[in-house]
Amino acid sequence: MTSDKTPWNPSRTATARVKNALPAPTTCPYCSSDVRIAHHDEIYGRAYGQWPWAYLCEACDAYVGMHPFTNIPLGSLANADLRLARKEAKLPFEKLWRPYTQYRSKEYASLAKHLGIPVEHCHFGWFDVETCRKAEEWALAQLDLRQGEKVVPRRGKPGSQRKLRW
Ligand SMILES: [Zn+2]
């Protein structure tokens, strides 16, 4: 991948690889202001990752990142509350499969089923706050179940059990 790529000159290969691409946002879902492409410098004061670009609503500070080397948004524009909700929901979910990437799609399929949405729509970047909460609760419950499977008898006290911590 060459460094001359920008959201205005995206990689065709990377663009073709993105499944279920959302259209570029033009209007902010919160305040209806215009949305534009911004460099991470403007948002965070520094660049993160290999593709430091985002869609930004300057009026209300809602933003969303892009798939690397494309101008395809990772999801819908998010204000601070939604960004936090997405982060909090994704954390326990990723514990369900990381670092075993072969289980990733299975977990997404289970989450989609739980949420009653098509798996193609099951992206944290697409979720609203309510869906994030549902996803987070589900993932935490899954983690609890798995912890339950690791329950071992406590030595010397038949019947009593001790939960292993992660
Ligand atoms: Zn806005």
mmCIF file with all atom_site columns, N, CA and C in Angstrom, residues 7-8 25-28 33-39 42-43 53-59 62-64 66 77:
data_model
loop_
_atom_site.group_PDB
_atom_site.id
_atom_site.type_symbol
_atom_site.label_atom_id
_atom_site.label_alt_id
_atom_site.label_comp_id
_atom_site.label_asym_id
_atom_site.label_entity_id
_atom_site.label_seq_id
_atom_site.pdbx_PDB_ins_code
_atom_site.Cartn_x
_atom_site.Cartn_y
_atom_site.Cartn_z
_atom_site.occupancy
_atom_site.B_iso_or_equiv
_atom_site.pdbx_formal_charge
_atom_site.auth_seq_id
_atom_site.auth_comp_id
_atom_site.auth_asym_id
_atom_site.auth_atom_id
_atom_site.pdbx_PDB_model_num
ATOM 1  N N  . PRO A 1 7  ? -8.350  9.614  1.374  1.00 0.00 ? 7  PRO A N  1
ATOM 2  C CA . PRO A 1 7  ? -9.770  9.335  1.127  1.00 0.00 ? 7  PRO A CA 1
ATOM 3  C C  . PRO A 1 7  ? -10.238 9.857  -0.231 1.00 0.00 ? 7  PRO A C  1
ATOM 4  N N  . TRP A 1 8  ? -9.481  10.825 -0.804 1.00 0.00 ? 8  TRP A N  1
ATOM 5  C CA . TRP A 1 8  ? -9.849  11.344 -2.126 1.00 0.00 ? 8  TRP A CA 1
ATOM 6  C C  . TRP A 1 8  ? -9.192  10.553 -3.237 1.00 0.00 ? 8  TRP A C  1
ATOM 7  N N  . PRO A 1 25 ? -21.248 9.510  4.655  1.00 0.00 ? 25 PRO A N  1
ATOM 8  C CA . PRO A 1 25 ? -22.248 10.389 5.271  1.00 0.00 ? 25 PRO A CA 1
ATOM 9  C C  . PRO A 1 25 ? -22.091 11.820 4.772  1.00 0.00 ? 25 PRO A C  1
ATOM 10 N N  . THR A 1 26 ? -23.190 12.479 4.520  1.00 0.00 ? 26 THR A N  1
ATOM 11 C CA . THR A 1 26 ? -23.135 13.872 4.072  1.00 0.00 ? 26 THR A CA 1
ATOM 12 C C  . THR A 1 26 ? -23.765 14.806 5.098  1.00 0.00 ? 26 THR A C  1
ATOM 13 N N  . THR A 1 27 ? -24.723 14.278 5.861  1.00 0.00 ? 27 THR A N  1
ATOM 14 C CA . THR A 1 27 ? -25.443 15.083 6.836  1.00 0.00 ? 27 THR A CA 1
ATOM 15 C C  . THR A 1 27 ? -25.354 14.419 8.206  1.00 0.00 ? 27 THR A C  1
ATOM 16 N N  . CYS A 1 28 ? -25.129 15.213 9.234  1.00 0.00 ? 28 CYS A N  1
ATOM 17 C CA . CYS A 1 28 ? -25.014 14.686 10.594 1.00 0.00 ? 28 CYS A CA 1
ATOM 18 C C  . CYS A 1 28 ? -26.371 14.181 11.088 1.00 0.00 ? 28 CYS A C  1
ATOM 19 N N  . SER A 1 33 ? -26.051 19.108 10.339 1.00 0.00 ? 33 SER A N  1
ATOM 20 C CA . SER A 1 33 ? -25.000 19.910 9.697  1.00 0.00 ? 33 SER A CA 1
ATOM 21 C C  . SER A 1 33 ? -24.276 19.082 8.648  1.00 0.00 ? 33 SER A C  1
ATOM 22 N N  . ASP A 1 34 ? -23.481 19.750 7.851  1.00 0.00 ? 34 ASP A N  1
ATOM 23 C CA . ASP A 1 34 ? -22.704 19.054 6.833  1.00 0.00 ? 34 ASP A CA 1
ATOM 24 C C  . ASP A 1 34 ? -21.587 18.239 7.475  1.00 0.00 ? 34 ASP A C  1
ATOM 25 N N  . VAL A 1 35 ? -21.318 17.100 6.862  1.00 0.00 ? 35 VAL A N  1
ATOM 26 C CA . VAL A 1 35 ? -20.243 16.219 7.317  1.00 0.00 ? 35 VAL A CA 1
ATOM 27 C C  . VAL A 1 35 ? -19.112 16.308 6.311  1.00 0.00 ? 35 VAL A C  1
ATOM 28 N N  . ARG A 1 36 ? -17.885 16.341 6.818  1.00 0.00 ? 36 ARG A N  1
ATOM 29 C CA . ARG A 1 36 ? -16.756 16.390 5.899  1.00 0.00 ? 36 ARG A CA 1
ATOM 30 C C  . ARG A 1 36 ? -15.677 15.418 6.353  1.00 0.00 ? 36 ARG A C  1
ATOM 31 N N  . ILE A 1 37 ? -14.727 15.211 5.462  1.00 0.00 ? 37 ILE A N  1
ATOM 32 C CA . ILE A 1 37 ? -13.595 14.351 5.785  1.00 0.00 ? 37 ILE A CA 1
ATOM 33 C C  . ILE A 1 37 ? -12.594 15.161 6.608  1.00 0.00 ? 37 ILE A C  1
ATOM 34 N N  . ALA A 1 38 ? -12.107 14.568 7.686  1.00 0.00 ? 38 ALA A N  1
ATOM 35 C CA . ALA A 1 38 ? -11.136 15.246 8.543  1.00 0.00 ? 38 ALA A CA 1
ATOM 36 C C  . ALA A 1 38 ? -9.967  14.318 8.848  1.00 0.00 ? 38 ALA A C  1
ATOM 37 N N  . HIS A 1 39 ? -8.807  14.912 9.025  1.00 0.00 ? 39 HIS A N  1
ATOM 38 C CA . HIS A 1 39 ? -7.638  14.151 9.457  1.00 0.00 ? 39 HIS A CA 1
ATOM 39 C C  . HIS A 1 39 ? -7.708  13.965 10.971 1.00 0.00 ? 39 HIS A C  1
ATOM 40 N N  . GLU A 1 42 ? -7.072  16.795 13.480 1.00 0.00 ? 42 GLU A N  1
ATOM 41 C CA . GLU A 1 42 ? -8.123  17.747 13.833 1.00 0.00 ? 42 GLU A CA 1
ATOM 42 C C  . GLU A 1 42 ? -8.988  17.234 14.976 1.00 0.00 ? 42 GLU A C  1
ATOM 43 N N  . ILE A 1 43 ? -9.120  15.917 15.049 1.00 0.00 ? 43 ILE A N  1
ATOM 44 C CA . ILE A 1 43 ? -10.025 15.321 16.030 1.00 0.00 ? 43 ILE A CA 1
ATOM 45 C C  . ILE A 1 43 ? -9.295  14.977 17.325 1.00 0.00 ? 43 ILE A C  1
ATOM 46 N N  . TRP A 1 53 ? -7.976  8.996  9.096  1.00 0.00 ? 53 TRP A N  1
ATOM 47 C CA . TRP A 1 53 ? -9.048  9.792  8.511  1.00 0.00 ? 53 TRP A CA 1
ATOM 48 C C  . TRP A 1 53 ? -10.386 9.439  9.115  1.00 0.00 ? 53 TRP A C  1
ATOM 49 N N  . ALA A 1 54 ? -11.285 10.402 9.088  1.00 0.00 ? 54 ALA A N  1
ATOM 50 C CA . ALA A 1 54 ? -12.624 10.164 9.621  1.00 0.00 ? 54 ALA A CA 1
ATOM 51 C C  . ALA A 1 54 ? -13.612 11.106 8.943  1.00 0.00 ? 54 ALA A C  1
ATOM 52 N N  . TYR A 1 55 ? -14.890 10.773 9.090  1.00 0.00 ? 55 TYR A N  1
ATOM 53 C CA . TYR A 1 55 ? -15.957 11.706 8.728  1.00 0.00 ? 55 TYR A CA 1
ATOM 54 C C  . TYR A 1 55 ? -16.328 12.467 9.988  1.00 0.00 ? 55 TYR A C  1
ATOM 55 N N  . LEU A 1 56 ? -16.422 13.791 9.856  1.00 0.00 ? 56 LEU A N  1
ATOM 56 C CA . LEU A 1 56 ? -16.605 14.632 11.040 1.00 0.00 ? 56 LEU A CA 1
ATOM 57 C C  . LEU A 1 56 ? -17.736 15.631 10.838 1.00 0.00 ? 56 LEU A C  1
ATOM 58 N N  . CYS A 1 57 ? -18.552 15.798 11.887 1.00 0.00 ? 57 CYS A N  1
ATOM 59 C CA . CYS A 1 57 ? -19.468 16.937 11.959 1.00 0.00 ? 57 CYS A CA 1
ATOM 60 C C  . CYS A 1 57 ? -18.833 17.925 12.920 1.00 0.00 ? 57 CYS A C  1
ATOM 61 N N  . GLU A 1 58 ? -18.363 19.008 12.364 1.00 0.00 ? 58 GLU A N  1
ATOM 62 C CA . GLU A 1 58 ? -17.660 19.995 13.177 1.00 0.00 ? 58 GLU A CA 1
ATOM 63 C C  . GLU A 1 58 ? -18.603 20.650 14.189 1.00 0.00 ? 58 GLU A C  1
ATOM 64 N N  . ALA A 1 59 ? -19.869 20.777 13.811 1.00 0.00 ? 59 ALA A N  1
ATOM 65 C CA . ALA A 1 59 ? -20.832 21.489 14.656 1.00 0.00 ? 59 ALA A CA 1
ATOM 66 C C  . ALA A 1 59 ? -21.053 20.792 15.996 1.00 0.00 ? 59 ALA A C  1
ATOM 67 N N  . ALA A 1 62 ? -19.495 14.922 16.241 1.00 0.00 ? 62 ALA A N  1
ATOM 68 C CA . ALA A 1 62 ? -19.790 13.514 15.975 1.00 0.00 ? 62 ALA A CA 1
ATOM 69 C C  . ALA A 1 62 ? -18.848 13.073 14.860 1.00 0.00 ? 62 ALA A C  1
ATOM 70 N N  . TYR A 1 63 ? -18.332 11.867 14.974 1.00 0.00 ? 63 TYR A N  1
ATOM 71 C CA . TYR A 1 63 ? -17.451 11.393 13.902 1.00 0.00 ? 63 TYR A CA 1
ATOM 72 C C  . TYR A 1 63 ? -17.436 9.869  13.822 1.00 0.00 ? 63 TYR A C  1
ATOM 73 N N  . VAL A 1 64 ? -16.868 9.387  12.738 1.00 0.00 ? 64 VAL A N  1
ATOM 74 C CA . VAL A 1 64 ? -16.693 7.944  12.553 1.00 0.00 ? 64 VAL A CA 1
ATOM 75 C C  . VAL A 1 64 ? -15.492 7.721  11.640 1.00 0.00 ? 64 VAL A C  1
ATOM 76 N N  . MET A 1 66 ? -12.844 5.426  9.036  1.00 0.00 ? 66 MET A N  1
ATOM 77 C CA . MET A 1 66 ? -13.020 4.814  7.715  1.00 0.00 ? 66 MET A CA 1
ATOM 78 C C  . MET A 1 66 ? -12.261 3.494  7.665  1.00 0.00 ? 66 MET A C  1
ATOM 79 N N  . LEU A 1 77 ? -22.128 8.049  11.982 1.00 0.00 ? 77 LEU A N  1
ATOM 80 C CA . LEU A 1 77 ? -21.506 9.086  12.802 1.00 0.00 ? 77 LEU A CA 1
ATOM 81 C C  . LEU A 1 77 ? -21.934 8.900  14.256 1.00 0.00 ? 77 LEU A C  1
#
